[in-house]
């Protein structure tokens, strides 16, 4: 155990792993970062009083944010009434933010007018931050999506790095620069090289951090070491974009997660975050391990949007699981897999 100074000069015992995480910038980065900034005092440094300590920074867009599916009628049209009902259910079950028009929401197959209406409906329904996906590999189209979804009421926009065409780092920066110039709400950078085919380099992150509206990152790189350095050197707010890495990302300074399993697991995920925040690492580990079967169920096949609708159906929160091509809605094997995953994770009774 390390000894750390508490309020009024008292000494408190703190698990060594927490002190190491809290002060990682001291020994890892030194005085000057490669972004050219003097190392900043980290708000993740352990804050203590006689009775409590907190390890997590505030989460500006929510701590546990489901990447919400888009309910559809059997003919493939968006069911806005069911979307509102689902949004209410997700918030009532623990979500303190929502992402609409993301990949799990089938955004590649929905149209601009539908995206706008979905933002309006969900924003009018719930009293939590509503983030809208607004990304494309066409910069001009991305700018239009950002403008229209912000006008519709989105509290922030999630902008994926340009995909498929594999632009240079300069091209990626200019893409976000154009988006920044059109934005009047916060922008969350979505870094997911497994889908985009491009990696955002540290120097690019440093330049993005200087843009007025770039405030946060959804990190789905799977690169914990890289995330440590990028977060510490840019000062951006960090969110895990990978259900399997929620706890590891919390340990290096992330404030929360944009999640697929949170459709049915927001409450236990909040318990996990709260346990970590209070320094109860063993409880956080137990909760992460308990959720592991559900993580594997939803993410293990690579068809997260399909399995997300399957778990919602088996939970009784989504009647129609229709999806637009090229996605094909879940069938009996997916429903069976979804139900078993929730049973194994303690979400449903056997």
mmCIF file of C-alpha atoms in Angstrom, residues 56-281:
data_model
loop_
_atom_site.group_PDB
_atom_site.id
_atom_site.type_symbol
_atom_site.label_atom_id
_atom_site.label_comp_id
_atom_site.label_asym_id
_atom_site.label_seq_id
_atom_site.Cartn_x
_atom_site.Cartn_y
_atom_site.Cartn_z
ATOM 1 C CA UNK A 56 -13.286 9.443 -12.180
ATOM 2 C CA UNK A 57 -13.572 12.827 -13.832
ATOM 3 C CA UNK A 58 -17.044 14.214 -14.608
ATOM 4 C CA UNK A 59 -18.637 12.691 -17.712
ATOM 5 C CA UNK A 60 -20.013 15.571 -19.814
ATOM 6 C CA UNK A 61 -22.198 13.420 -22.073
ATOM 7 C CA UNK A 62 -23.053 10.693 -19.573
ATOM 8 C CA UNK A 63 -21.114 7.862 -17.958
ATOM 9 C CA UNK A 64 -22.911 4.882 -19.579
ATOM 10 C CA UNK A 65 -24.223 5.700 -23.051
ATOM 11 C CA UNK A 66 -26.027 3.042 -25.114
ATOM 12 C CA UNK A 67 -25.361 3.233 -28.850
ATOM 13 C CA UNK A 68 -29.086 2.936 -29.479
ATOM 14 C CA UNK A 69 -30.557 0.675 -32.137
ATOM 15 C CA UNK A 70 -33.079 2.187 -34.534
ATOM 16 C CA UNK A 71 -36.439 0.386 -34.199
ATOM 17 C CA UNK A 72 -38.148 -0.281 -37.524
ATOM 18 C CA UNK A 73 -41.510 -1.437 -38.774
ATOM 19 C CA UNK A 74 -41.741 -4.727 -40.644
ATOM 20 C CA UNK A 75 -41.550 -2.819 -43.943
ATOM 21 C CA UNK A 76 -38.207 -1.301 -42.949
ATOM 22 C CA UNK A 77 -39.449 2.208 -42.201
ATOM 23 C CA UNK A 78 -38.306 3.744 -38.926
ATOM 24 C CA UNK A 79 -40.714 3.288 -36.034
ATOM 25 C CA UNK A 80 -40.376 6.622 -34.262
ATOM 26 C CA UNK A 81 -42.950 5.720 -31.617
ATOM 27 C CA UNK A 82 -40.979 2.604 -30.707
ATOM 28 C CA UNK A 83 -37.782 4.685 -30.764
ATOM 29 C CA UNK A 84 -39.229 7.056 -28.171
ATOM 30 C CA UNK A 85 -40.419 4.140 -26.035
ATOM 31 C CA UNK A 86 -37.002 2.491 -26.190
ATOM 32 C CA UNK A 87 -35.230 5.738 -25.294
ATOM 33 C CA UNK A 88 -37.455 6.078 -22.226
ATOM 34 C CA UNK A 89 -36.775 2.483 -21.229
ATOM 35 C CA UNK A 90 -33.000 2.861 -21.610
ATOM 36 C CA UNK A 91 -32.902 5.983 -19.458
ATOM 37 C CA UNK A 92 -35.196 4.424 -16.847
ATOM 38 C CA UNK A 93 -32.829 1.448 -16.644
ATOM 39 C CA UNK A 94 -29.731 3.542 -16.004
ATOM 40 C CA UNK A 95 -28.468 5.189 -19.193
ATOM 41 C CA UNK A 96 -27.418 8.778 -18.514
ATOM 42 C CA UNK A 97 -26.784 9.616 -22.164
ATOM 43 C CA UNK A 98 -27.867 8.220 -25.530
ATOM 44 C CA UNK A 99 -26.211 7.924 -28.927
ATOM 45 C CA UNK A 100 -28.525 7.798 -31.937
ATOM 46 C CA UNK A 101 -27.601 7.435 -35.612
ATOM 47 C CA UNK A 102 -24.519 5.377 -34.826
ATOM 48 C CA UNK A 103 -23.373 2.178 -36.499
ATOM 49 C CA UNK A 104 -25.491 0.128 -34.096
ATOM 50 C CA UNK A 105 -28.385 2.372 -35.142
ATOM 51 C CA UNK A 106 -27.803 1.340 -38.783
ATOM 52 C CA UNK A 107 -26.726 4.841 -39.764
ATOM 53 C CA UNK A 108 -25.158 3.722 -43.066
ATOM 54 C CA UNK A 109 -28.648 2.638 -44.183
ATOM 55 C CA UNK A 110 -30.737 5.558 -42.892
ATOM 56 C CA UNK A 111 -31.351 8.848 -44.677
ATOM 57 C CA UNK A 112 -30.752 12.427 -43.611
ATOM 58 C CA UNK A 113 -34.396 13.300 -42.994
ATOM 59 C CA UNK A 114 -34.758 10.147 -40.866
ATOM 60 C CA UNK A 115 -31.649 10.983 -38.863
ATOM 61 C CA UNK A 116 -32.964 14.479 -38.151
ATOM 62 C CA UNK A 117 -36.385 13.226 -37.076
ATOM 63 C CA UNK A 118 -34.837 10.564 -34.849
ATOM 64 C CA UNK A 119 -32.778 13.203 -33.036
ATOM 65 C CA UNK A 120 -35.881 15.355 -32.581
ATOM 66 C CA UNK A 121 -38.009 12.489 -31.266
ATOM 67 C CA UNK A 122 -35.423 11.193 -28.802
ATOM 68 C CA UNK A 123 -34.441 14.657 -27.602
ATOM 69 C CA UNK A 124 -38.086 15.483 -26.904
ATOM 70 C CA UNK A 125 -38.531 12.191 -25.044
ATOM 71 C CA UNK A 126 -35.651 12.032 -22.567
ATOM 72 C CA UNK A 127 -33.833 14.437 -20.296
ATOM 73 C CA UNK A 128 -30.267 13.200 -20.801
ATOM 74 C CA UNK A 129 -27.604 14.256 -23.320
ATOM 75 C CA UNK A 130 -28.406 13.026 -26.825
ATOM 76 C CA UNK A 131 -25.448 12.504 -29.139
ATOM 77 C CA UNK A 132 -25.992 12.011 -32.863
ATOM 78 C CA UNK A 133 -23.705 10.155 -35.192
ATOM 79 C CA UNK A 134 -22.831 12.451 -38.083
ATOM 80 C CA UNK A 135 -19.918 10.843 -39.869
ATOM 81 C CA UNK A 136 -19.136 10.017 -43.481
ATOM 82 C CA UNK A 137 -16.123 9.608 -45.742
ATOM 83 C CA UNK A 138 -17.386 12.651 -47.694
ATOM 84 C CA UNK A 139 -16.393 15.822 -45.850
ATOM 85 C CA UNK A 140 -19.090 18.005 -47.402
ATOM 86 C CA UNK A 141 -21.767 15.454 -46.516
ATOM 87 C CA UNK A 142 -20.413 15.178 -42.976
ATOM 88 C CA UNK A 143 -20.642 18.956 -42.579
ATOM 89 C CA UNK A 144 -24.283 18.888 -43.697
ATOM 90 C CA UNK A 145 -25.088 16.074 -41.253
ATOM 91 C CA UNK A 146 -23.438 17.930 -38.399
ATOM 92 C CA UNK A 147 -25.327 21.120 -39.179
ATOM 93 C CA UNK A 148 -28.702 19.415 -39.497
ATOM 94 C CA UNK A 149 -28.445 17.104 -36.485
ATOM 95 C CA UNK A 150 -27.261 19.973 -34.293
ATOM 96 C CA UNK A 151 -30.167 22.084 -35.505
ATOM 97 C CA UNK A 152 -32.479 19.167 -34.660
ATOM 98 C CA UNK A 153 -31.351 19.354 -31.040
ATOM 99 C CA UNK A 154 -28.378 17.014 -30.642
ATOM 100 C CA UNK A 155 -26.250 17.964 -27.647
ATOM 101 C CA UNK A 156 -23.098 16.701 -29.370
ATOM 102 C CA UNK A 157 -22.102 14.929 -32.573
ATOM 103 C CA UNK A 158 -20.025 11.786 -32.990
ATOM 104 C CA UNK A 159 -17.863 12.073 -36.102
ATOM 105 C CA UNK A 160 -16.042 8.978 -37.306
ATOM 106 C CA UNK A 161 -12.717 9.417 -39.060
ATOM 107 C CA UNK A 162 -13.117 9.186 -42.861
ATOM 108 C CA UNK A 163 -13.294 5.556 -43.877
ATOM 109 C CA UNK A 164 -12.521 3.368 -46.898
ATOM 110 C CA UNK A 165 -10.608 5.978 -48.917
ATOM 111 C CA UNK A 166 -7.807 5.866 -46.297
ATOM 112 C CA UNK A 167 -6.821 9.552 -46.401
ATOM 113 C CA UNK A 168 -3.530 10.926 -45.112
ATOM 114 C CA UNK A 169 -3.215 12.348 -41.616
ATOM 115 C CA UNK A 170 -3.386 15.821 -43.168
ATOM 116 C CA UNK A 171 -6.604 14.855 -44.933
ATOM 117 C CA UNK A 172 -8.088 13.530 -41.694
ATOM 118 C CA UNK A 173 -7.189 16.747 -39.887
ATOM 119 C CA UNK A 174 -8.712 18.925 -42.607
ATOM 120 C CA UNK A 175 -11.872 16.802 -42.518
ATOM 121 C CA UNK A 176 -12.332 17.516 -38.808
ATOM 122 C CA UNK A 177 -11.279 21.126 -39.294
ATOM 123 C CA UNK A 178 -14.113 21.614 -41.799
ATOM 124 C CA UNK A 179 -16.555 19.967 -39.398
ATOM 125 C CA UNK A 180 -15.318 22.158 -36.552
ATOM 126 C CA UNK A 181 -15.908 25.305 -38.595
ATOM 127 C CA UNK A 182 -19.548 24.340 -39.153
ATOM 128 C CA UNK A 183 -20.233 23.181 -35.597
ATOM 129 C CA UNK A 184 -21.673 25.022 -32.637
ATOM 130 C CA UNK A 185 -21.928 21.980 -30.345
ATOM 131 C CA UNK A 186 -19.250 19.608 -29.014
ATOM 132 C CA UNK A 187 -17.652 17.128 -31.415
ATOM 133 C CA UNK A 188 -16.647 13.632 -30.295
ATOM 134 C CA UNK A 189 -13.962 12.062 -32.481
ATOM 135 C CA UNK A 190 -14.717 8.407 -33.221
ATOM 136 C CA UNK A 191 -11.489 6.451 -33.698
ATOM 137 C CA UNK A 192 -12.281 2.928 -34.909
ATOM 138 C CA UNK A 193 -9.529 1.711 -37.270
ATOM 139 C CA UNK A 194 -11.068 -1.749 -37.549
ATOM 140 C CA UNK A 195 -13.935 -0.183 -39.487
ATOM 141 C CA UNK A 196 -12.266 2.832 -41.102
ATOM 142 C CA UNK A 197 -8.925 1.395 -42.153
ATOM 143 C CA UNK A 198 -7.060 4.439 -40.805
ATOM 144 C CA UNK A 199 -5.216 5.147 -37.556
ATOM 145 C CA UNK A 200 -5.166 8.626 -36.042
ATOM 146 C CA UNK A 201 -1.599 9.412 -35.078
ATOM 147 C CA UNK A 202 -0.603 11.288 -31.934
ATOM 148 C CA UNK A 203 0.397 14.400 -33.879
ATOM 149 C CA UNK A 204 -3.060 14.462 -35.497
ATOM 150 C CA UNK A 205 -4.701 14.201 -32.079
ATOM 151 C CA UNK A 206 -2.582 17.125 -30.899
ATOM 152 C CA UNK A 207 -3.824 19.252 -33.801
ATOM 153 C CA UNK A 208 -7.432 18.173 -33.292
ATOM 154 C CA UNK A 209 -7.257 19.150 -29.625
ATOM 155 C CA UNK A 210 -6.602 22.745 -30.689
ATOM 156 C CA UNK A 211 -9.913 22.934 -32.591
ATOM 157 C CA UNK A 212 -12.607 24.784 -30.675
ATOM 158 C CA UNK A 213 -15.386 22.205 -30.703
ATOM 159 C CA UNK A 214 -13.369 18.970 -30.464
ATOM 160 C CA UNK A 215 -14.006 17.927 -26.864
ATOM 161 C CA UNK A 216 -13.933 14.147 -26.588
ATOM 162 C CA UNK A 217 -12.927 10.840 -28.147
ATOM 163 C CA UNK A 218 -14.736 7.540 -28.505
ATOM 164 C CA UNK A 219 -11.798 5.149 -28.562
ATOM 165 C CA UNK A 220 -12.428 1.813 -30.262
ATOM 166 C CA UNK A 221 -8.794 1.189 -31.174
ATOM 167 C CA UNK A 222 -8.160 -1.436 -28.504
ATOM 168 C CA UNK A 223 -4.836 0.333 -27.875
ATOM 169 C CA UNK A 224 -4.667 1.049 -24.140
ATOM 170 C CA UNK A 225 -1.061 2.284 -24.161
ATOM 171 C CA UNK A 226 -1.777 4.639 -27.048
ATOM 172 C CA UNK A 227 -4.892 5.947 -25.329
ATOM 173 C CA UNK A 228 -2.924 6.811 -22.188
ATOM 174 C CA UNK A 229 -0.539 9.013 -24.094
ATOM 175 C CA UNK A 230 -3.143 10.631 -26.352
ATOM 176 C CA UNK A 231 -5.440 11.463 -23.463
ATOM 177 C CA UNK A 232 -2.714 12.836 -21.244
ATOM 178 C CA UNK A 233 -1.122 14.943 -23.965
ATOM 179 C CA UNK A 234 -4.280 16.396 -25.486
ATOM 180 C CA UNK A 235 -6.466 16.866 -22.415
ATOM 181 C CA UNK A 236 -9.480 15.579 -24.363
ATOM 182 C CA UNK A 237 -12.252 13.703 -22.567
ATOM 183 C CA UNK A 238 -11.949 9.974 -23.236
ATOM 184 C CA UNK A 239 -14.707 7.390 -23.667
ATOM 185 C CA UNK A 240 -14.214 3.682 -24.189
ATOM 186 C CA UNK A 241 -15.790 2.478 -27.409
ATOM 187 C CA UNK A 242 -15.273 -1.189 -26.586
ATOM 188 C CA UNK A 243 -17.452 -3.063 -24.090
ATOM 189 C CA UNK A 244 -14.679 -5.539 -23.310
ATOM 190 C CA UNK A 245 -12.290 -2.742 -22.300
ATOM 191 C CA UNK A 246 -14.568 -0.637 -20.103
ATOM 192 C CA UNK A 247 -12.655 -1.256 -16.871
ATOM 193 C CA UNK A 248 -9.167 -0.998 -18.436
ATOM 194 C CA UNK A 249 -10.138 2.313 -20.032
ATOM 195 C CA UNK A 250 -11.469 3.639 -16.720
ATOM 196 C CA UNK A 251 -8.109 2.775 -15.186
ATOM 197 C CA UNK A 252 -6.247 5.065 -17.599
ATOM 198 C CA UNK A 253 -8.583 8.035 -17.279
ATOM 199 C CA UNK A 254 -11.640 7.432 -19.446
ATOM 200 C CA UNK A 255 -14.807 8.919 -17.963
ATOM 201 C CA UNK A 256 -17.304 6.419 -19.367
ATOM 202 C CA UNK A 257 -18.330 4.275 -22.300
ATOM 203 C CA UNK A 258 -20.396 4.403 -25.465
ATOM 204 C CA UNK A 259 -21.667 0.860 -25.378
ATOM 205 C CA UNK A 260 -23.701 -1.801 -27.143
ATOM 206 C CA UNK A 261 -24.384 -4.037 -24.129
ATOM 207 C CA UNK A 262 -25.675 -1.012 -22.207
ATOM 208 C CA UNK A 263 -28.986 -1.583 -23.994
ATOM 209 C CA UNK A 264 -29.644 -4.156 -21.275
ATOM 210 C CA UNK A 265 -26.773 -3.624 -18.809
ATOM 211 C CA UNK A 266 -26.615 0.089 -17.960
ATOM 212 C CA UNK A 267 -27.297 -0.506 -14.281
ATOM 213 C CA UNK A 268 -24.498 -3.050 -13.656
ATOM 214 C CA UNK A 269 -22.152 -0.931 -15.774
ATOM 215 C CA UNK A 270 -22.887 2.048 -13.535
ATOM 216 C CA UNK A 271 -22.192 -0.160 -10.509
ATOM 217 C CA UNK A 272 -18.856 -1.102 -12.082
ATOM 218 C CA UNK A 273 -17.950 2.550 -12.666
ATOM 219 C CA UNK A 274 -19.073 3.527 -9.165
ATOM 220 C CA UNK A 275 -16.982 0.756 -7.617
ATOM 221 C CA UNK A 276 -13.936 1.925 -9.538
ATOM 222 C CA UNK A 277 -14.629 5.557 -8.644
ATOM 223 C CA UNK A 278 -14.668 4.642 -4.954
ATOM 224 C CA UNK A 279 -11.460 2.629 -5.188
ATOM 225 C CA UNK A 280 -13.106 -0.789 -4.837
ATOM 226 C CA UNK A 281 -11.153 -2.381 -7.654
#
